[in-house]
Short mmCIF file of C-alpha atoms and ligand atoms in Angstrom, two decimals:
data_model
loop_
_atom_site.label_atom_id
_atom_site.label_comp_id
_atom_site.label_asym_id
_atom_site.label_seq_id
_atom_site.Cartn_x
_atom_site.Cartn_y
_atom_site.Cartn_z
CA UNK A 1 -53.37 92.23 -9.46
CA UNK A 2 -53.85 94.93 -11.34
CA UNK A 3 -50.16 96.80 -11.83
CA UNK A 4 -46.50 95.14 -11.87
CA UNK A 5 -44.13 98.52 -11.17
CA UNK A 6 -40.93 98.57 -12.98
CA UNK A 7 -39.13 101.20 -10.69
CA UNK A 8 -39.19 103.39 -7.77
CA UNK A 9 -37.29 105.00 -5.40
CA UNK A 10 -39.23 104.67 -2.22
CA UNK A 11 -36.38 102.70 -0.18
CA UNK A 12 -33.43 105.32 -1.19
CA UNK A 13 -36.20 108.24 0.10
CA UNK A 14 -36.49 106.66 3.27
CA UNK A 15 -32.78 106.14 4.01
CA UNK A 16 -32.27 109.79 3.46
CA UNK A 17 -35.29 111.42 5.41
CA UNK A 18 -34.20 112.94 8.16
CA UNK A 19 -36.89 111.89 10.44
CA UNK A 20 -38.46 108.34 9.50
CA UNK A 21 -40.85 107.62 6.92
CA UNK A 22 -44.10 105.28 7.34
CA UNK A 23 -44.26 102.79 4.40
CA UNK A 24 -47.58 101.38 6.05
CA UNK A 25 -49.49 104.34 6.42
CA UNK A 26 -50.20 107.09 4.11
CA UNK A 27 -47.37 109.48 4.52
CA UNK A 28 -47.93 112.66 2.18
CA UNK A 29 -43.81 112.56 2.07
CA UNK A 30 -43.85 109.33 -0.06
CA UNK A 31 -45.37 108.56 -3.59
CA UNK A 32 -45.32 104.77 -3.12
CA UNK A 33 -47.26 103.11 0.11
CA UNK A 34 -48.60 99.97 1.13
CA UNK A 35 -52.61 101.87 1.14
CA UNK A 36 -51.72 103.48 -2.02
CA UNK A 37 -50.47 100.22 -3.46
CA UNK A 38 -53.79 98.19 -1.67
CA UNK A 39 -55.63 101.10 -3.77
CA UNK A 40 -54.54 100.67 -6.98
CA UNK A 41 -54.04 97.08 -6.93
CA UNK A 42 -50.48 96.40 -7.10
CA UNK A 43 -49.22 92.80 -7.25
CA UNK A 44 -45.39 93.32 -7.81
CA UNK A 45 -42.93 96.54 -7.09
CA UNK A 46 -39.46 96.74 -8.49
CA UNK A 47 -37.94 98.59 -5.40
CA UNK A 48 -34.41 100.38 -6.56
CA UNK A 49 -31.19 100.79 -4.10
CA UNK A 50 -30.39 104.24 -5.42
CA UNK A 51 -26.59 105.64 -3.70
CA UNK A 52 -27.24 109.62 -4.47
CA UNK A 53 -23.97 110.82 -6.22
CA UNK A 54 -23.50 113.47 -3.58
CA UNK A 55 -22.14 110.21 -1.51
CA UNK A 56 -18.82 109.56 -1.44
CA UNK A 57 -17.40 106.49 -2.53
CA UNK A 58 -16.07 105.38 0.38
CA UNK A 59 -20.01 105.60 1.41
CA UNK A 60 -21.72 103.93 -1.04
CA UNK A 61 -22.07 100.24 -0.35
CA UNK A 62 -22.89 101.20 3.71
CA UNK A 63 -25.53 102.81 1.98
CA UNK A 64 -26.60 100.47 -0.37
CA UNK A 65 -26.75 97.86 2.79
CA UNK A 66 -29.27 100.40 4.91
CA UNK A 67 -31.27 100.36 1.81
CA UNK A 68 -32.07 97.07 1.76
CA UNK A 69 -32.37 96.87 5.64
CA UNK A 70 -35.07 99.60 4.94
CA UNK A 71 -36.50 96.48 2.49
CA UNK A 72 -36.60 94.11 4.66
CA UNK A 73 -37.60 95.96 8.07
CA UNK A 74 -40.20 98.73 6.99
CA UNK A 75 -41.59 97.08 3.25
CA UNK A 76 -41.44 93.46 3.98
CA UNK A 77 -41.74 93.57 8.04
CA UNK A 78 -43.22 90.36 8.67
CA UNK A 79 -44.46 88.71 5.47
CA UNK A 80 -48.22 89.32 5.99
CA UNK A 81 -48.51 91.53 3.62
CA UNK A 82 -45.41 91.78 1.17
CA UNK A 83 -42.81 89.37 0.14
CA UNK A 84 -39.24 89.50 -1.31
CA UNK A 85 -39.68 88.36 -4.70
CA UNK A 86 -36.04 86.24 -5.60
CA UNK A 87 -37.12 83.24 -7.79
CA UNK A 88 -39.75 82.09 -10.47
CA UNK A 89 -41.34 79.85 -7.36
CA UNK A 90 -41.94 83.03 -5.02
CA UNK A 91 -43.26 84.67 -7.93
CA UNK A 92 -45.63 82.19 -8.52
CA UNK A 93 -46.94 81.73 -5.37
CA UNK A 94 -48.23 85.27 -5.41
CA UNK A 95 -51.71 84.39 -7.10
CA UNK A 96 -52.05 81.20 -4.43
CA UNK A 97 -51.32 83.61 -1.95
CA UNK A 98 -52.57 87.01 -2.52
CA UNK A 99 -49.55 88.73 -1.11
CA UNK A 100 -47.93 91.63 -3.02
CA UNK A 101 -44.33 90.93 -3.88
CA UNK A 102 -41.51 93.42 -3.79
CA UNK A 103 -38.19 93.06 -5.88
CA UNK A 104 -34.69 94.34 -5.50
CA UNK A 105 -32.94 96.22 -7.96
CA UNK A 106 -29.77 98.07 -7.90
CA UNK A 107 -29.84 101.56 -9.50
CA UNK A 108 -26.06 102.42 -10.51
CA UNK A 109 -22.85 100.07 -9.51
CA UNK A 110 -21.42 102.70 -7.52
CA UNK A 111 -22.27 100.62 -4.61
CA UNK A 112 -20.19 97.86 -5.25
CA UNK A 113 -16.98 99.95 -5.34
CA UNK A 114 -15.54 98.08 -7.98
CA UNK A 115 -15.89 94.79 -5.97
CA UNK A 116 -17.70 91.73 -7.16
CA UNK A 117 -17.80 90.72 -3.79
CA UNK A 118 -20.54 93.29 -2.68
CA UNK A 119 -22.54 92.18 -6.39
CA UNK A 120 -22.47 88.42 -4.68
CA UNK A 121 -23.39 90.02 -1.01
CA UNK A 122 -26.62 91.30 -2.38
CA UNK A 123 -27.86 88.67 -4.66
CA UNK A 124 -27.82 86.78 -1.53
CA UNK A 125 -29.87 89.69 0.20
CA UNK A 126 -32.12 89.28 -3.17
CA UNK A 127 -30.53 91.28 -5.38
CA UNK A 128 -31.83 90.09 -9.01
CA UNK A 129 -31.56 93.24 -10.95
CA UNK A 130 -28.72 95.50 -11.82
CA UNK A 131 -28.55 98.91 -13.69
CA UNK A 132 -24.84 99.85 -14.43
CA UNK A 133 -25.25 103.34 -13.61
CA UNK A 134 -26.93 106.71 -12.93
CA UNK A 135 -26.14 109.46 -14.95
CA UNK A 136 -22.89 109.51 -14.25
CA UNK A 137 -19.53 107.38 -14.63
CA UNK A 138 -18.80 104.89 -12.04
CA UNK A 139 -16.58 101.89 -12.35
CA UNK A 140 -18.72 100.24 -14.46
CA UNK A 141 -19.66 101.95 -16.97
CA UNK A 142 -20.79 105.82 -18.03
CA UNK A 143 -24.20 107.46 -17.40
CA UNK A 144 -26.04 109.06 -20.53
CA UNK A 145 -24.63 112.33 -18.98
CA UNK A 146 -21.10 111.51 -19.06
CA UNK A 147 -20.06 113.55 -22.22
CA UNK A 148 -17.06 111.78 -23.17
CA UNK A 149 -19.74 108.63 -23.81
CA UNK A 150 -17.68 105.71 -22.84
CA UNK A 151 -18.77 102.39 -22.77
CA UNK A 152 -18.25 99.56 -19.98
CA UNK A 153 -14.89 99.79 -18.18
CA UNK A 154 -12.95 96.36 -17.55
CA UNK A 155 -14.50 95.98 -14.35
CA UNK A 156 -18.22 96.57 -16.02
CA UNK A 157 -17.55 93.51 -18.58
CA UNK A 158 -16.42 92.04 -15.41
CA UNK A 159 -19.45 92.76 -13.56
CA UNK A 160 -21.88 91.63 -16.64
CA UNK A 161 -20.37 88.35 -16.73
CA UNK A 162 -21.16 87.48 -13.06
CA UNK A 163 -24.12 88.66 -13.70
CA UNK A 164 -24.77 86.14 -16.40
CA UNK A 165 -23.47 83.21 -14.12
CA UNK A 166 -25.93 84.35 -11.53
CA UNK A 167 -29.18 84.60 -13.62
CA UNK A 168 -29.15 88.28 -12.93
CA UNK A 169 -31.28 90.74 -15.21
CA UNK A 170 -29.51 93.87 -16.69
CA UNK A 171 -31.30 97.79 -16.54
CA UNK A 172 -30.25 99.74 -19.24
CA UNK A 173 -31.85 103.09 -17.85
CA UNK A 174 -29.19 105.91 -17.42
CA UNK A 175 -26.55 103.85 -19.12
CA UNK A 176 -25.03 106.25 -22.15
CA UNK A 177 -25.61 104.38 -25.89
CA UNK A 178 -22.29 103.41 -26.37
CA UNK A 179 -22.65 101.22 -22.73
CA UNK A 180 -26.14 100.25 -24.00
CA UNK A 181 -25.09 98.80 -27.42
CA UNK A 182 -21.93 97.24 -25.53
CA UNK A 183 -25.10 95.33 -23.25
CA UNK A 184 -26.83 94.34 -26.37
CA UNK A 185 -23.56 93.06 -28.54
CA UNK A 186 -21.00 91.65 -25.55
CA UNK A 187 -23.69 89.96 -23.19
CA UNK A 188 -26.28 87.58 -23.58
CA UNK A 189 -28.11 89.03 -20.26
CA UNK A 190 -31.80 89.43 -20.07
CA UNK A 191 -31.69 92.85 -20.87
CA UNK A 192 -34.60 95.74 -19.47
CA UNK A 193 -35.00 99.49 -19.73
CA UNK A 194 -36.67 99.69 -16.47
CA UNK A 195 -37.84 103.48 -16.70
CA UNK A 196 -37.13 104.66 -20.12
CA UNK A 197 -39.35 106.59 -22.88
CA UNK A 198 -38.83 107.31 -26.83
CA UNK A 199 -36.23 109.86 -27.81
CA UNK A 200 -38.37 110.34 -31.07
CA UNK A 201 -41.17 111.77 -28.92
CA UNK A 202 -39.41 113.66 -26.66
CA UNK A 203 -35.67 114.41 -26.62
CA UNK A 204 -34.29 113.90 -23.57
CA UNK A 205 -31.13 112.06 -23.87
CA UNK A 206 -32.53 109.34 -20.92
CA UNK A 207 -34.75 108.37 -23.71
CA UNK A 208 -34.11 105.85 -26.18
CA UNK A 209 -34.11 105.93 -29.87
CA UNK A 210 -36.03 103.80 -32.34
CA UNK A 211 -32.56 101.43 -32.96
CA UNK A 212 -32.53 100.81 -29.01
CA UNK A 213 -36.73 100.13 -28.82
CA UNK A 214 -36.28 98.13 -31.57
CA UNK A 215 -33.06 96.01 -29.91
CA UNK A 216 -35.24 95.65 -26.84
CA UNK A 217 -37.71 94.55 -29.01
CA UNK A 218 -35.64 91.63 -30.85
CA UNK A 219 -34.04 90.96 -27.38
CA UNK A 220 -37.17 89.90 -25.90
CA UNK A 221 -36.52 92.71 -23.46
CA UNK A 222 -38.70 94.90 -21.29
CA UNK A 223 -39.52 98.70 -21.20
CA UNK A 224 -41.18 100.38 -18.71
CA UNK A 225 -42.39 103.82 -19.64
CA UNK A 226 -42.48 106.00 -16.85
CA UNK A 227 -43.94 109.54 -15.87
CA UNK A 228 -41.09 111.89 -15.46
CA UNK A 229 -42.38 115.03 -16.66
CA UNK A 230 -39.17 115.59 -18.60
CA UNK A 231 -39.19 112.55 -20.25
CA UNK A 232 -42.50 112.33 -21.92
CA UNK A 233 -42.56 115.92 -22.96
CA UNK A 234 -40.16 118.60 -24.17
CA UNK A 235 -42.04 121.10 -22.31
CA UNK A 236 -42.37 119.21 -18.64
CA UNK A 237 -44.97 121.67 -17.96
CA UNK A 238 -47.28 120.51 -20.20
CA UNK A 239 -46.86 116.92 -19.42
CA UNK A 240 -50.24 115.10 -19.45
CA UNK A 241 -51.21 111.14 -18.70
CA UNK A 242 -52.43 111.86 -22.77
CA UNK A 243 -48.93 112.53 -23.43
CA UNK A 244 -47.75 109.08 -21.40
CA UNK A 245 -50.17 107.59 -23.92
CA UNK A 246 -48.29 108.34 -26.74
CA UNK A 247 -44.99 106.97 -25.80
CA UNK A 248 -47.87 103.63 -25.41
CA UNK A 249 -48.27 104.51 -28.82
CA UNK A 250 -44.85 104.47 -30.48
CA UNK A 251 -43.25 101.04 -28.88
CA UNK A 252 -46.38 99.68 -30.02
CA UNK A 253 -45.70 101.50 -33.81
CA UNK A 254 -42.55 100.09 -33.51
CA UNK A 255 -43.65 95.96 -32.95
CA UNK A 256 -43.16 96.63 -29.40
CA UNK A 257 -46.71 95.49 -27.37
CA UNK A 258 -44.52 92.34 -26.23
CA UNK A 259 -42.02 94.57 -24.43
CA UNK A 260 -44.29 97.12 -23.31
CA UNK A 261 -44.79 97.75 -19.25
CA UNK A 262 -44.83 100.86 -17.07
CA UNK A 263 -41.80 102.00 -14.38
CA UNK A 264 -42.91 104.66 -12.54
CA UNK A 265 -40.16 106.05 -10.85
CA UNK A 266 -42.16 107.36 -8.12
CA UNK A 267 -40.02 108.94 -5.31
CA UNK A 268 -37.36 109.01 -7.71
CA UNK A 269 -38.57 112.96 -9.02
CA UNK A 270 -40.05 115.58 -7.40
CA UNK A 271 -41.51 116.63 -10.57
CA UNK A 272 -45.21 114.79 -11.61
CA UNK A 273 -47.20 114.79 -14.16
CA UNK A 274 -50.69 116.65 -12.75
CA UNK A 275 -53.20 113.42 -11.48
CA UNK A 276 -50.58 110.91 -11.77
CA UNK A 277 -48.38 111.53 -8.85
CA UNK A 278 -48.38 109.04 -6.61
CA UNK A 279 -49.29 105.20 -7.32
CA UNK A 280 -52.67 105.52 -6.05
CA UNK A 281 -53.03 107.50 -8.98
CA UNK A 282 -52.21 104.65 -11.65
CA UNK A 283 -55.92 103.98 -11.39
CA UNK A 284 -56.31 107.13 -13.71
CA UNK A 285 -53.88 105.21 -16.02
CA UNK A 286 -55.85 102.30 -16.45
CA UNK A 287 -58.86 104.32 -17.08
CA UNK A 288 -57.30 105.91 -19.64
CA UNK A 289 -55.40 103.14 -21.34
CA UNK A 290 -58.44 100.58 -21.29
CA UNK A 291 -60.51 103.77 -22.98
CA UNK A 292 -58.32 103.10 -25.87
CA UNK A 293 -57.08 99.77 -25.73
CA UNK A 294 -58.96 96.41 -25.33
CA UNK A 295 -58.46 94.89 -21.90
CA UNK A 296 -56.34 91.97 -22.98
CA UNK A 297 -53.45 94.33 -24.38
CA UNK A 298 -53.93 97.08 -21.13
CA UNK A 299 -53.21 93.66 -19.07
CA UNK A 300 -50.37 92.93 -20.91
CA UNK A 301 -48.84 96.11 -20.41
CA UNK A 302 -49.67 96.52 -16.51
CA UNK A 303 -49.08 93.23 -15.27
CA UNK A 304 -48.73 90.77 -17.79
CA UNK A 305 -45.74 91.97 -19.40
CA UNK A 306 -43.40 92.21 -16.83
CA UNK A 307 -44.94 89.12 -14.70
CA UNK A 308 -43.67 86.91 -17.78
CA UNK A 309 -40.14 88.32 -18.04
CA UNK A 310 -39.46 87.35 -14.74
CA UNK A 311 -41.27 84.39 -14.60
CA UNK A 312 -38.67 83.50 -17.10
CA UNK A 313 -35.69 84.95 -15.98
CA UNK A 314 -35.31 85.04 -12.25
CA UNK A 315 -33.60 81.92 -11.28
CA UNK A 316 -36.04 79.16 -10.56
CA UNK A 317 -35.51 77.94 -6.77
CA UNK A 318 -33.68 81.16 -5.60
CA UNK A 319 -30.69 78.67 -4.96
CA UNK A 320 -27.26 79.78 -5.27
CA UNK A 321 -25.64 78.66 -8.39
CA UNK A 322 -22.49 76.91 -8.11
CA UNK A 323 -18.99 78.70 -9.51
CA UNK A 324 -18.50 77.31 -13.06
CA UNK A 325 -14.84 76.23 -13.77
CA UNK A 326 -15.03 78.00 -17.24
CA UNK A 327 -15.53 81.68 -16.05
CA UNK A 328 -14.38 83.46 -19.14
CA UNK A 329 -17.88 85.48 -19.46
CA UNK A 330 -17.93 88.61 -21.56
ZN1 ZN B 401 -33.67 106.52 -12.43
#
């Protein structure tokens, strides 16, 4: 295994083609594929359940469901080839048996329509990974785009505590800082920024300041730089896999080679930077990162990083855990 990928949007591209979309072949209409994957050695995908805003809310958890029917039917199919990745055991048995895992994330609560019930539906369809929001409000929480820059609503604090009792790991991409420094003081969630680059280096508000690296940082959490034109460069045009570098560059500045790991978003723009635009492509990464860096820290970053965070913090049988009577969370 060569890469661990923090984030794409492959599954929420399929549900909304209009005519279907081959996961197992190489489809020109899709940046992440099992052949491009094969290629460039990928051992783990974090695959997101994104819910488009433009669906309305009565919408959004039917959508969310197709999603990870899309998971299950077209990524996993059979299990010769990819597994659902819900524990520390099935993560484990990855190196015994060469088979590429896939885990679910949730990309913005919208889907669970202010209902805990759909958050405990889908950690039983594998579900281990929630981020609170897009950029947007929802009933969780607001988006970095919001402008009013709230924080997490009653039902978010809500939603953050069952989290906790489930073992479930929080995304801070998207959220707005107020929500993000609410994460970091109220819960005591593994927290990640799943696809997420410096603010100091370019200023897109999706990035995150030096204060925020550096609470990942003492947090033990993870942050997966990713290649969104926009976010590594003020001028998108000009974005370069030298310029993806240098975000490398500042978490490490900052203490951060512990935290450090890559989340593509791939099918998630239609924007790329020019040779990395698909994950086939994340060959040209390590080339360039292992021109700089010795191996040991290059593995670190695209594999060993994130295979260690969730060794650690998905639950360790993929059991259910059992209601606690004290349920007074957050
Ligand atoms: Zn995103």
């Amino acid at each position: 295994m060569r890469w661990v990928d923090g984030h794409c949007d492959v599954l929420s591209k399929m549900w909304s083609a209009k005519s279907p979309l081959s996961f197992y072949r190489r489809d020109s209409n899709l940046d992440v594929t099992w052949p491009l994957m094969e290629q460039a050695e990928v051992g783990l995908q974090v695959f997101a359940l994104f819910v488009p805003p433009e669906v309305p809310g009565g919408a959004t958890w039917q959508a969310a469901l197709a999603q990870v029917d899309h998971f299950y039917e077209s990524v996993v199919g059979d299990g010769s080839r990819m597994v659902p990745i819900r524990s520390q055991r099935e993560l484990a048995a990855l190196e015994r048996t060469g088979k590429v895992g896939g885990l679910l994330s949730l990309e913005g609560a919208e889907a669970l329509q202010g209902d805990l019930v759909h958050l405990r539906l889908l950690y039983r369809l594998g579900l281990r990974q929630v981020g609170l929001t897009w950029n947007g409000a929802n009933e969780a929480a607001d988006g970095i785009e919001e402008e009013r820059g709230g924080g997490l609503t009653r039902f978010g604090r809500r939603l953050a505590a069952e989290m906790q009792r489930l073992s479930m790991i929080l995304d801070v991409s998207h959220l707005s800082v107020r929500g993000f420094w609410e994460v970091i003081e109220w819960t005591g969630l593994p927290v990640i920024a799943s696809h997420s680059n410096c603010r100091s280096l370019c200023s897109h508000v999706r990035n995150l300041d030096d204060r925020q690296i550096r609470a990942l940082i003492q947090r033990e959490g993870r942050m997966g730089i990713t290649f969104v034109p926009k976010f590594v460069t003020d001028d998108p045009d000009r974005a370069t896999v030298e310029g993806v570098l240098r975000h490398v560059e500042h978490v490490c500045s900052l203490g951060g080679e512990e935290i450090l790991t890559f989340g593509s978003d791939f099918d998630g723009t239609d924007r790329k930077i020019p040779g990395l635009e698909h994950t086939g492509h994340l060959d040209r990464l390590w080339e360039a990162l292992i021109k700089r860096y010795p191996e040991t820290l290059v593995k670190r970053w695209t594999t060993n990083n994130w295979l260690h965070f969730y060794s650690k913090h998905l639950p360790s049988g993929g059991g259910f855990p059992p209601r606690q009577t004290d349920d007074s969370g957050i």
